[in-house]
PDB file of C-alpha atoms in Angstrom:
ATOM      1  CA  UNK G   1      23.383   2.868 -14.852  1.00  0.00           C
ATOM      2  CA  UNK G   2      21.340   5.066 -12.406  1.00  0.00           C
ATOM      3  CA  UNK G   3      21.608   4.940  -8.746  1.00  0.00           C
ATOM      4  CA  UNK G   4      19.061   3.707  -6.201  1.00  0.00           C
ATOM      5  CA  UNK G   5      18.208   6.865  -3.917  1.00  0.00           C
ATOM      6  CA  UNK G   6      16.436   6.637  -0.420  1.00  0.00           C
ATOM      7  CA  UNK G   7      13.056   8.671   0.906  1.00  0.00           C
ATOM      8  CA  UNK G   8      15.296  10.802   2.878  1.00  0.00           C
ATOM      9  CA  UNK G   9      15.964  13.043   0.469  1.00  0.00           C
ATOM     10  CA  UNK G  10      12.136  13.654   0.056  1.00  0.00           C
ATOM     11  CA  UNK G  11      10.863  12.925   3.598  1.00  0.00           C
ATOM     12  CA  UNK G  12      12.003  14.403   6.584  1.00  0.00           C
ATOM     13  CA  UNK G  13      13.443  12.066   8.732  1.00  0.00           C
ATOM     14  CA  UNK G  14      12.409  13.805  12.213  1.00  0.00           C
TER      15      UNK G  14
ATOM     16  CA  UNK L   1     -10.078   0.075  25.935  1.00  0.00           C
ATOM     17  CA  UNK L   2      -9.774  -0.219  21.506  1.00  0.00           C
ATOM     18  CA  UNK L   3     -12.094  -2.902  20.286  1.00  0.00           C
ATOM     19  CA  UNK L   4     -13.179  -2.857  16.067  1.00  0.00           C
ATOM     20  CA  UNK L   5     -15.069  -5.378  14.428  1.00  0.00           C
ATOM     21  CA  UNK L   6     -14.983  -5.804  10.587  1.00  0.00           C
ATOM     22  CA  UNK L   7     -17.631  -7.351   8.825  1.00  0.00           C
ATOM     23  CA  UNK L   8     -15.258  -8.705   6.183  1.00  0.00           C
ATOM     24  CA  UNK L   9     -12.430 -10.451   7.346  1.00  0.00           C
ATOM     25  CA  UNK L  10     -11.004 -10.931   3.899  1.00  0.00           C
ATOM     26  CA  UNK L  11     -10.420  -6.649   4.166  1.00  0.00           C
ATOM     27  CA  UNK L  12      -7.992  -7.512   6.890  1.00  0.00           C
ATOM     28  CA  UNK L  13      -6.776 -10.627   5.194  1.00  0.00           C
ATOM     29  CA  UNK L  14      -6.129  -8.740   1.840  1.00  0.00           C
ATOM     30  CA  UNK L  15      -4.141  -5.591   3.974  1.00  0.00           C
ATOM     31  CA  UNK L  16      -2.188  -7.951   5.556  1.00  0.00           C
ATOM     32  CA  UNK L  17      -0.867  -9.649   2.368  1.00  0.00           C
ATOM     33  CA  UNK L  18      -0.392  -5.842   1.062  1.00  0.00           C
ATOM     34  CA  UNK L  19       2.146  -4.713   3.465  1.00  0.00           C
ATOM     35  CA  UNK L  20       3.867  -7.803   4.982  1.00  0.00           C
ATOM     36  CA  UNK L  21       6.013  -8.375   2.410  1.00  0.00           C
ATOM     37  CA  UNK L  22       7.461  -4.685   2.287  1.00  0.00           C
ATOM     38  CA  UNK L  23       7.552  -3.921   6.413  1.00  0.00           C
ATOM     39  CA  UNK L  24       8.206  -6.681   9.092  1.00  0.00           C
ATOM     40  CA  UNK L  25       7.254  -4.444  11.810  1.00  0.00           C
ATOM     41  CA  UNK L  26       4.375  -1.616  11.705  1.00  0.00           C
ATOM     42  CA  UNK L  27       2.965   0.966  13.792  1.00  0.00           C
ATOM     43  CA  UNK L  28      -0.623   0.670  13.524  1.00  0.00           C
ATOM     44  CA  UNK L  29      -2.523   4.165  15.366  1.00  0.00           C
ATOM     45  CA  UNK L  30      -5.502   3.940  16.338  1.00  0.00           C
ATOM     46  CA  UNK L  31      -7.694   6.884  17.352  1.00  0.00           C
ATOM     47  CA  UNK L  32     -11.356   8.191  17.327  1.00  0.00           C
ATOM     48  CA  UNK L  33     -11.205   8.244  13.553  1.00  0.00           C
ATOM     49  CA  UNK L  34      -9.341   5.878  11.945  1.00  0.00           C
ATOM     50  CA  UNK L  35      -6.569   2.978  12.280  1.00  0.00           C
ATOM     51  CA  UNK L  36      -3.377   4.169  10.087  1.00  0.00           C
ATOM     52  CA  UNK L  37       0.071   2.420   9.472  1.00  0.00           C
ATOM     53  CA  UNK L  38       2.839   4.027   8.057  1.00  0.00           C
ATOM     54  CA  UNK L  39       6.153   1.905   7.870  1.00  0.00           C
ATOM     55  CA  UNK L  40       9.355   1.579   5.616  1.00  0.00           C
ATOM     56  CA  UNK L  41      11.259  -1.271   4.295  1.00  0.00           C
ATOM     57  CA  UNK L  42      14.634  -2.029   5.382  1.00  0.00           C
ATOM     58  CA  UNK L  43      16.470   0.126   2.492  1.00  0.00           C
ATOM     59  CA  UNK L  44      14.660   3.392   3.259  1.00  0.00           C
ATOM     60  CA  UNK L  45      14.085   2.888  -0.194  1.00  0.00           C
ATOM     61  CA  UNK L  46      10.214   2.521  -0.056  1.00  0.00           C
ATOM     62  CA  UNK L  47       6.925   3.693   2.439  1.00  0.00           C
ATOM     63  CA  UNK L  48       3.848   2.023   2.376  1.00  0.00           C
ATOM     64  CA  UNK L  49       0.970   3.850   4.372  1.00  0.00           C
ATOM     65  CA  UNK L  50      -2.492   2.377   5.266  1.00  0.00           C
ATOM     66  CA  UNK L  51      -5.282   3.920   6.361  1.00  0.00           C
ATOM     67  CA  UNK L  52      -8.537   2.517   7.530  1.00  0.00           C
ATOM     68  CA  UNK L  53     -11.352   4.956   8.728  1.00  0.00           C
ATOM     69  CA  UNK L  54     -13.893   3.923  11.420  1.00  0.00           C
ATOM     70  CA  UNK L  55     -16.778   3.534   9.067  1.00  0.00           C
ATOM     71  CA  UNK L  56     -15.563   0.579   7.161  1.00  0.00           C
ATOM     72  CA  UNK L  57     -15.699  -1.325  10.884  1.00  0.00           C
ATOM     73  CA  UNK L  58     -19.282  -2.925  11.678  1.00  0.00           C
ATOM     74  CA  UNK L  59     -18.281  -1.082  15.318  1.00  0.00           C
ATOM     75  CA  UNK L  60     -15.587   0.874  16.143  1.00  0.00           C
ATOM     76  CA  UNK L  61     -14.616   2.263  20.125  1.00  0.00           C
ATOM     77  CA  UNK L  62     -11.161   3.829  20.728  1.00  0.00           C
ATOM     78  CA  UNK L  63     -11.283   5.722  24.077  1.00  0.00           C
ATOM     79  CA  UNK L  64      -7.985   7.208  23.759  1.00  0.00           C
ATOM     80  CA  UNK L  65      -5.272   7.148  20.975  1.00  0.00           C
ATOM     81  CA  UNK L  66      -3.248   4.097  20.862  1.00  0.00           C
ATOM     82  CA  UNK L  67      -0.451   2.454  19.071  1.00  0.00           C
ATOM     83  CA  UNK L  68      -0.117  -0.769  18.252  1.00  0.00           C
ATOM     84  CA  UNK L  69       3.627  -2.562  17.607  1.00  0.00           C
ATOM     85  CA  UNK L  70       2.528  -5.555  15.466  1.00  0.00           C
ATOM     86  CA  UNK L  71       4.552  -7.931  13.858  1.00  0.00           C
ATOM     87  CA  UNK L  72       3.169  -8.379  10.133  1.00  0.00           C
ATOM     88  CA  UNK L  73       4.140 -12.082   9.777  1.00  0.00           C
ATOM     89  CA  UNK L  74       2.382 -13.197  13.844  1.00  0.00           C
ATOM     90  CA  UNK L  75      -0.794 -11.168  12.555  1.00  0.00           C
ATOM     91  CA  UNK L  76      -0.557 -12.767   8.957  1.00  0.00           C
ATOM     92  CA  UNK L  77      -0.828 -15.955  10.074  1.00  0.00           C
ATOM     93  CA  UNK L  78      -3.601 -15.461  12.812  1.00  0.00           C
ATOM     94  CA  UNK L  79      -5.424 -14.164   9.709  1.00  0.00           C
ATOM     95  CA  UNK L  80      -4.558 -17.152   7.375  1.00  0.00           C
ATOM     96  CA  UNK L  81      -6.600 -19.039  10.294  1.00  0.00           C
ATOM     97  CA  UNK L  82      -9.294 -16.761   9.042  1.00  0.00           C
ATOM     98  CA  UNK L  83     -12.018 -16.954   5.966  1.00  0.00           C
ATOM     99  CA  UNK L  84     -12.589 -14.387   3.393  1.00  0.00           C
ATOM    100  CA  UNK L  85     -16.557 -14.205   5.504  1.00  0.00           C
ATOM    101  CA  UNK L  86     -15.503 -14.216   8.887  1.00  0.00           C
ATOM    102  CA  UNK L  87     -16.186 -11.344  11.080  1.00  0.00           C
ATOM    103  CA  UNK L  88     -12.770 -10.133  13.081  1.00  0.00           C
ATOM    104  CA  UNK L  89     -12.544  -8.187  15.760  1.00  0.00           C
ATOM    105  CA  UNK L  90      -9.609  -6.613  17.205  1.00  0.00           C
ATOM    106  CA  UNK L  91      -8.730  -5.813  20.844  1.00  0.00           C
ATOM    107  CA  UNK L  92      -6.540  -3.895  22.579  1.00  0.00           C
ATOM    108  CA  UNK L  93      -6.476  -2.170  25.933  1.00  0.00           C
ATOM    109  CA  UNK L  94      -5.519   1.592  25.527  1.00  0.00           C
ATOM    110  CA  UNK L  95      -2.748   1.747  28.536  1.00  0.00           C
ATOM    111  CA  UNK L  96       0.200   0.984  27.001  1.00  0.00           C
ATOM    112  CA  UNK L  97      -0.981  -2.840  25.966  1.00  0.00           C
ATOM    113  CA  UNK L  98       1.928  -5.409  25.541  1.00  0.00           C
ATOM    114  CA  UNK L  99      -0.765  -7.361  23.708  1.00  0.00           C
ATOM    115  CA  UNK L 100      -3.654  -7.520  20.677  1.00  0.00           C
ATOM    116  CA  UNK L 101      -6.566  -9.747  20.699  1.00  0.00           C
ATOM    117  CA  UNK L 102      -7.959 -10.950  17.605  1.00  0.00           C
ATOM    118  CA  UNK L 103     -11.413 -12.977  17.582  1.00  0.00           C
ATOM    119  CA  UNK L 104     -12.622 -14.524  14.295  1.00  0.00           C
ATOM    120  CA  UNK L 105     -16.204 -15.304  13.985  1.00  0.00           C
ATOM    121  CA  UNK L 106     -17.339 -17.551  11.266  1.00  0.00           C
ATOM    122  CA  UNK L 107     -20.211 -16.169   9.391  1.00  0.00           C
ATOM    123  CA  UNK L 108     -23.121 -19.014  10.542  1.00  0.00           C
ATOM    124  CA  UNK L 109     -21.681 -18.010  14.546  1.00  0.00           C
ATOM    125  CA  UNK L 110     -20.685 -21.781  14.836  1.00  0.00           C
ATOM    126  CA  UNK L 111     -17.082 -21.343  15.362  1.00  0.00           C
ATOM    127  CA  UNK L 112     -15.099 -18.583  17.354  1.00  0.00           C
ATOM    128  CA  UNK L 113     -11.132 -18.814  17.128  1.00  0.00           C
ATOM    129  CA  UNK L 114      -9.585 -16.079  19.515  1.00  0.00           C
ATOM    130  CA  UNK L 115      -5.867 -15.389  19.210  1.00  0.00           C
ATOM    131  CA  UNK L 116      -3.422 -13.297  21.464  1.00  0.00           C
ATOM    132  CA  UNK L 117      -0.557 -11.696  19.944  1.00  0.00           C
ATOM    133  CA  UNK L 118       2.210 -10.034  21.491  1.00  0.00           C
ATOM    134  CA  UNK L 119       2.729  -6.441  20.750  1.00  0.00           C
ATOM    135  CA  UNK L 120       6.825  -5.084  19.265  1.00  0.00           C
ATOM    136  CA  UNK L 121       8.325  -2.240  20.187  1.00  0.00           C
ATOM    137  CA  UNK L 122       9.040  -0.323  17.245  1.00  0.00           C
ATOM    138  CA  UNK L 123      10.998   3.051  17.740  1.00  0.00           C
ATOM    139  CA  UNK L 124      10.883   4.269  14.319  1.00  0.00           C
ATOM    140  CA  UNK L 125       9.051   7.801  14.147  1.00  0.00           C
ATOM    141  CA  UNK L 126       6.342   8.764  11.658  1.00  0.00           C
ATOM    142  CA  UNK L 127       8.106  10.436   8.541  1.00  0.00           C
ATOM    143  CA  UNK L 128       6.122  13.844   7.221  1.00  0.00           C
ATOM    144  CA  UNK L 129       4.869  13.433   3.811  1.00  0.00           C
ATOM    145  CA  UNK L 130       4.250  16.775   2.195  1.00  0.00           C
ATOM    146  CA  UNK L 131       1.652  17.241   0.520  1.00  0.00           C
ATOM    147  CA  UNK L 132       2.872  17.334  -3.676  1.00  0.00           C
ATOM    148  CA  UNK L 133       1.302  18.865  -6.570  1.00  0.00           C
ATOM    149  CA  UNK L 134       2.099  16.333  -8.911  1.00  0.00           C
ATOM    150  CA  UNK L 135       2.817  16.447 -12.339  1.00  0.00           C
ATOM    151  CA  UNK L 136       1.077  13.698 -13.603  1.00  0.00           C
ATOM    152  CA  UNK L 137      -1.699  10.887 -12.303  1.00  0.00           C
ATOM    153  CA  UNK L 138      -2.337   7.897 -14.280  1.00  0.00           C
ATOM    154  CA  UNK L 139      -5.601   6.045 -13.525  1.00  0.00           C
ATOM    155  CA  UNK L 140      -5.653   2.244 -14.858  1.00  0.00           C
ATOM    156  CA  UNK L 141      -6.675  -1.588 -14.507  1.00  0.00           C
ATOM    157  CA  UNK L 142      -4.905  -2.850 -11.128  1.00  0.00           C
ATOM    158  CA  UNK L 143      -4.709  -6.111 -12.538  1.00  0.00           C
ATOM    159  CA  UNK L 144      -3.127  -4.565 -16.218  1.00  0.00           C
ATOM    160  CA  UNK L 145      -0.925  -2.708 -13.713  1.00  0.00           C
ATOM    161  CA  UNK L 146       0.340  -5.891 -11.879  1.00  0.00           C
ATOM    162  CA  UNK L 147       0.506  -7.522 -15.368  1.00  0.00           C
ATOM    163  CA  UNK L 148       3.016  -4.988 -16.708  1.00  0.00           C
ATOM    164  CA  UNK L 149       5.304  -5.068 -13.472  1.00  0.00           C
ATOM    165  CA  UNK L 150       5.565  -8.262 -14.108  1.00  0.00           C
ATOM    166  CA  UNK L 151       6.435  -9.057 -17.397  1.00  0.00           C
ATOM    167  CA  UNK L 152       9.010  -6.107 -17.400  1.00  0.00           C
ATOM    168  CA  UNK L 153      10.835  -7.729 -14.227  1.00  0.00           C
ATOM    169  CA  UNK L 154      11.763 -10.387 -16.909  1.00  0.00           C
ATOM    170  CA  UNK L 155      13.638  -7.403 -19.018  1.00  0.00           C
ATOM    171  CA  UNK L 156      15.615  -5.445 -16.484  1.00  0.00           C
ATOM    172  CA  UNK L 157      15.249  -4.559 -12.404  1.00  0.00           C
ATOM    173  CA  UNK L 158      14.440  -1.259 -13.556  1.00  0.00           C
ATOM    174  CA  UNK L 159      10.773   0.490 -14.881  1.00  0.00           C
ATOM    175  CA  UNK L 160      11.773   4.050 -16.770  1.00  0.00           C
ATOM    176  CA  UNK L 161       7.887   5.400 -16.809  1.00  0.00           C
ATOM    177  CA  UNK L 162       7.019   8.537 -19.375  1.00  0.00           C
ATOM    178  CA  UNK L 163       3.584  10.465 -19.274  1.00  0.00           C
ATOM    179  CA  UNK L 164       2.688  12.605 -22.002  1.00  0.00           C
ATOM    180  CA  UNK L 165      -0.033  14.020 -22.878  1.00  0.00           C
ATOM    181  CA  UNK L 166      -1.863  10.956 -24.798  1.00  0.00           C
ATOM    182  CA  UNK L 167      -0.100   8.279 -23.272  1.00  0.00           C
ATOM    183  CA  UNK L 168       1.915   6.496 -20.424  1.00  0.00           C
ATOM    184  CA  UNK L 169       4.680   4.395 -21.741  1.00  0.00           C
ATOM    185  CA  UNK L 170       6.647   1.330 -19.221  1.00  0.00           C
ATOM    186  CA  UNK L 171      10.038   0.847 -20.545  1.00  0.00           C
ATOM    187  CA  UNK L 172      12.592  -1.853 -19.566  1.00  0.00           C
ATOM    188  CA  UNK L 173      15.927  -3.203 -20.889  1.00  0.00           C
ATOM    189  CA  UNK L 174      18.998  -5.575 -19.481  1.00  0.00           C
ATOM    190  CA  UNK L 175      20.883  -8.806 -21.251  1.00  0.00           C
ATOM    191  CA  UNK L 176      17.267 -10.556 -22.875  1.00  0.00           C
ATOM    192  CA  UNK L 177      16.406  -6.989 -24.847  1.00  0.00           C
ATOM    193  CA  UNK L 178      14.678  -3.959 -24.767  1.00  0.00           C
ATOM    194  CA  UNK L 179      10.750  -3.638 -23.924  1.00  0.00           C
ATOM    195  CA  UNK L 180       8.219  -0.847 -24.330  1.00  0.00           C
ATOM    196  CA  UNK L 181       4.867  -1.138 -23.116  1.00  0.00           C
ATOM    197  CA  UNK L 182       2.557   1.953 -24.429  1.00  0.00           C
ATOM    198  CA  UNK L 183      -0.737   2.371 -22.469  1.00  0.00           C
ATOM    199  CA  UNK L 184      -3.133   5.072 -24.682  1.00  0.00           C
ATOM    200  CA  UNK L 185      -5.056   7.807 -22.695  1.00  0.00           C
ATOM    201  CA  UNK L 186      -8.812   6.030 -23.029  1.00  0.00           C
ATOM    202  CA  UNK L 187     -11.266   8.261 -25.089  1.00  0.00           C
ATOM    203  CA  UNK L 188     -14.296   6.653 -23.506  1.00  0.00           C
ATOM    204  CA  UNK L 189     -14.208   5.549 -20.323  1.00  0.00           C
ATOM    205  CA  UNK L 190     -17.176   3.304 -19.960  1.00  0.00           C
ATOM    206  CA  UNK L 191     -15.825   0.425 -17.962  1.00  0.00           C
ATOM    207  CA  UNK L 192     -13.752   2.561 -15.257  1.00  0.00           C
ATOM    208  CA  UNK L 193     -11.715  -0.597 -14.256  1.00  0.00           C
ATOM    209  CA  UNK L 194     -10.605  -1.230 -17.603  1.00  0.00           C
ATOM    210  CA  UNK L 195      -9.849   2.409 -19.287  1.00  0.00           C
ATOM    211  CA  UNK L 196      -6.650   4.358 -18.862  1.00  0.00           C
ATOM    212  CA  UNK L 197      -6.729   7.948 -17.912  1.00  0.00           C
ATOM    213  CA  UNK L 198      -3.793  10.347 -17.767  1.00  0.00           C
ATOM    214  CA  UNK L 199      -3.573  13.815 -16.548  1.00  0.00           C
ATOM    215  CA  UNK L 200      -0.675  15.122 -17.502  1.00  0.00           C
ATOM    216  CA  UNK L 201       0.288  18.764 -16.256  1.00  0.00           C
ATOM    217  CA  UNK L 202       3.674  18.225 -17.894  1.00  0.00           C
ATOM    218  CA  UNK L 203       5.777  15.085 -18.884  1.00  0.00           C
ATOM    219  CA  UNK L 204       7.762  13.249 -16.366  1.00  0.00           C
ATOM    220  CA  UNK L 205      10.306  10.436 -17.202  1.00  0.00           C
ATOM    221  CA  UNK L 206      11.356   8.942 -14.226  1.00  0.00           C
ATOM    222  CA  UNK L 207      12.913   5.530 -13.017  1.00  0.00           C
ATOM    223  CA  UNK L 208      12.014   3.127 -10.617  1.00  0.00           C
ATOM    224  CA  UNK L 209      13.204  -0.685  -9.312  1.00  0.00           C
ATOM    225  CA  UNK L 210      10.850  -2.840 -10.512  1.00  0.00           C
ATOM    226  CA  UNK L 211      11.616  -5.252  -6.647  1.00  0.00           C
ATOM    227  CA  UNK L 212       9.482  -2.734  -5.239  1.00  0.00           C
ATOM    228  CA  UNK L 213       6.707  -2.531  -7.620  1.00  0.00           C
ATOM    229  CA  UNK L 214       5.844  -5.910  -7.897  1.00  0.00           C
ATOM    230  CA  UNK L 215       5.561  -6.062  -4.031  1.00  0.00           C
ATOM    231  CA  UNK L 216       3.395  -2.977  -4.179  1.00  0.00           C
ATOM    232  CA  UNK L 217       1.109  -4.978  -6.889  1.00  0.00           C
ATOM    233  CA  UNK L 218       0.295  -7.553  -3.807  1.00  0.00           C
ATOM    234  CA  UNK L 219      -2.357  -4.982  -2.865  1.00  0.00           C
ATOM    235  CA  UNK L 220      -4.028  -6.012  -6.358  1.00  0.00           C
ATOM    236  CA  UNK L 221      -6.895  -7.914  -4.821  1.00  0.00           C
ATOM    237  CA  UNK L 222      -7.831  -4.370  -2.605  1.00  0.00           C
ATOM    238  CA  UNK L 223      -9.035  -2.220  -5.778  1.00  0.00           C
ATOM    239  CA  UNK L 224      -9.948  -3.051  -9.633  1.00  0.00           C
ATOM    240  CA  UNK L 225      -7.939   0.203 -10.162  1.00  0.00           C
ATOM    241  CA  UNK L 226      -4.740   1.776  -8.942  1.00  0.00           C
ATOM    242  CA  UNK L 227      -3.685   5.459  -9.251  1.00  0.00           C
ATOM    243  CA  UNK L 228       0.194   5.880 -10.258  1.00  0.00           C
ATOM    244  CA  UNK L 229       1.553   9.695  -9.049  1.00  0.00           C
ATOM    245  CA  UNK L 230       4.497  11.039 -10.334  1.00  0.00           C
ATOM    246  CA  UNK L 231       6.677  14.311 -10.403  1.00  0.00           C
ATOM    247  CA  UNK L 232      10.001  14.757 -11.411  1.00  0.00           C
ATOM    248  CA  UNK L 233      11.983  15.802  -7.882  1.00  0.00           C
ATOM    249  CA  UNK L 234       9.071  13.450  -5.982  1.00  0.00           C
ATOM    250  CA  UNK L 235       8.848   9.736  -5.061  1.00  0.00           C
ATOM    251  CA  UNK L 236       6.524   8.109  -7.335  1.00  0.00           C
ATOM    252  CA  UNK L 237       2.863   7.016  -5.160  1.00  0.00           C
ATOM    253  CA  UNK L 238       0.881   3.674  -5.946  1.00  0.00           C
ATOM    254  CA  UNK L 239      -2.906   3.794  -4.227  1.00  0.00           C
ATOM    255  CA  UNK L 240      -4.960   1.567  -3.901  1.00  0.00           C
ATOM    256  CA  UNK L 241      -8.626   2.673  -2.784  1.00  0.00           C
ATOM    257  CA  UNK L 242      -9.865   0.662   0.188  1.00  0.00           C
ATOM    258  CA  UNK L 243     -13.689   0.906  -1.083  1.00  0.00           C
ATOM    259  CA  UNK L 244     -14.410   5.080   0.379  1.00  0.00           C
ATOM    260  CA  UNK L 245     -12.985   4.211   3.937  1.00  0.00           C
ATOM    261  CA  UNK L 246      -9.629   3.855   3.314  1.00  0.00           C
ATOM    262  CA  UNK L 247      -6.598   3.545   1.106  1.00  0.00           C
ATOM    263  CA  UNK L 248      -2.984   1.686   1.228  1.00  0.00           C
ATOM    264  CA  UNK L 249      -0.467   4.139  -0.711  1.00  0.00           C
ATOM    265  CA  UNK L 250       3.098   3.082  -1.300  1.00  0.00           C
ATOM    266  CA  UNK L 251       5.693   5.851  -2.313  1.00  0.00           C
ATOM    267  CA  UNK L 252       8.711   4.926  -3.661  1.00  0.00           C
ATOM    268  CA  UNK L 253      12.022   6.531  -4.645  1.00  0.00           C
ATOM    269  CA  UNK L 254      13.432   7.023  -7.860  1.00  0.00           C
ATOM    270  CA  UNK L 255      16.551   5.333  -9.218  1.00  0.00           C
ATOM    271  CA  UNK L 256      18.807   8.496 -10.564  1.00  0.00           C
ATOM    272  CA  UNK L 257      21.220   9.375 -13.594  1.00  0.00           C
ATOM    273  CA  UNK L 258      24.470   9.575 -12.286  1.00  0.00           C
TER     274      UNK L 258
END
């Protein structure tokens, strides 16, 4: 099944 | 001192029901131009951001920038107090408050209700969102939009969404079956809130969880239509248009092969 990933990877976290 | 008045309390009302749900706690900035709230849920998983420009407030005064700490459930149910016509004002002194003032004013001026509510410390910072070219923007029927969360949720926890160039097709699966909804690219739109309209720079097929979707649809009542944004290596954005003074956009990440 496919994995839930977080915004992190797309939004940096400052 | 901050102090906005909105003609329509129901606005407030609706925002209130659009983001409480997804983030407990928000940061709501105020300044000269406009009152914006960006927040996350718990899992990291999903952002919603609001924004709500000066003109859509009867009057609007923010001497210097401030941020609120509210609490989404205190200020949801000072506005349940409230009716869809009831002008609302919000208050807030610009030193540091601890506090918010809201006053509701029913529409014949008979009744005032006024309501303190104590300002949270919230330490989260603002995330940057880049900017994104994205690959593809489907325009459709809020309400169809909601409709289709929803009766997917009762297939699998999981949306996979495909764009091409004539259509956008909602796929879900899991122990009851499989189930494909296919929305067609509208050749006339004459009744905006009811055609489809996909611009597709190139196909995506991505994956989402549909938990998060269907509390993204609770912004339904904001807009007759909702604009879905998606790119393959990019969290997929849901906006809602608040009338031409604002918007409430939710991005949310993809679920991944492994």
């Amino acid at each position: 099944s496919k994995r839930q990933i977080t915004l992190s990877r797309f939004f940096k976290l400052p | 001192m901050f102090e906005a008045k909105l003609q329509q309390g129901g606005l407030l009302k609706k925002i209130l029901e659009s983001v409480k749900d997804l983030v407990v706690d928000g940061l709501w900035d105020c300044d000269g131009a406009a009152i914006t709230l960006q927040g996350m849920d718990s899992s990291h998983v999903a952002l919603v951001e609001m924004l709500l420009r000066a003109e859509a407030f009867e009057h609007y005064r923010c001497d210097r920038n401030v941020t609120l700490g509210m609490n989404h459930n205190h200020l949801s149910k000072i506005l349940k107090c409230a009716n869809n016509d009831d002008i609302v004002i919000l208050k807030a002194a610009d030193q540091n408050p601890d506090s918010c003032s809201l006053i509701l004013e029913s529409k014949n001026g008979e009744k005032t209700s006024d309501f303190v509510v104590s300002l949270v410390r919230i330490d989260t910072d603002q995330l940057g969102i880049p900017e994104t070219e994205y690959s593809a923007h489907v325009k459709m029927s809020s309400g169809e939009f909601q409709r289709i969360c929803r009766d997917l949720s009762q297939f699998g926890d999981a949306v996979q969404i495909t764009c091409s160039k004539q259509d956008v097709k909602f796929s879900s699966s899991g122990e009851t079956g499989k189930a494909n909804i296919t929305l067609t690219h509208s050749a006339t739109v004459d009744k905006e809130e009811e055609s489809v309209t996909v611009d597709l720079k190139e196909p995506v097929d991505l994956t989402f969880a549909l938990r998060f979707l269907n509390l993204f649809t609770k912004a339904t009542p904001i807009s007759d239509t909702v604009t879905l944004s998606l790119s393959q290596e990019a969290p997929l954005v849901v906006e809602y248009k608040i009338g031409d003074s604002g918007h409430i956009r939710y991005f949310l990440a993809p679920k991944i092969q492994e």
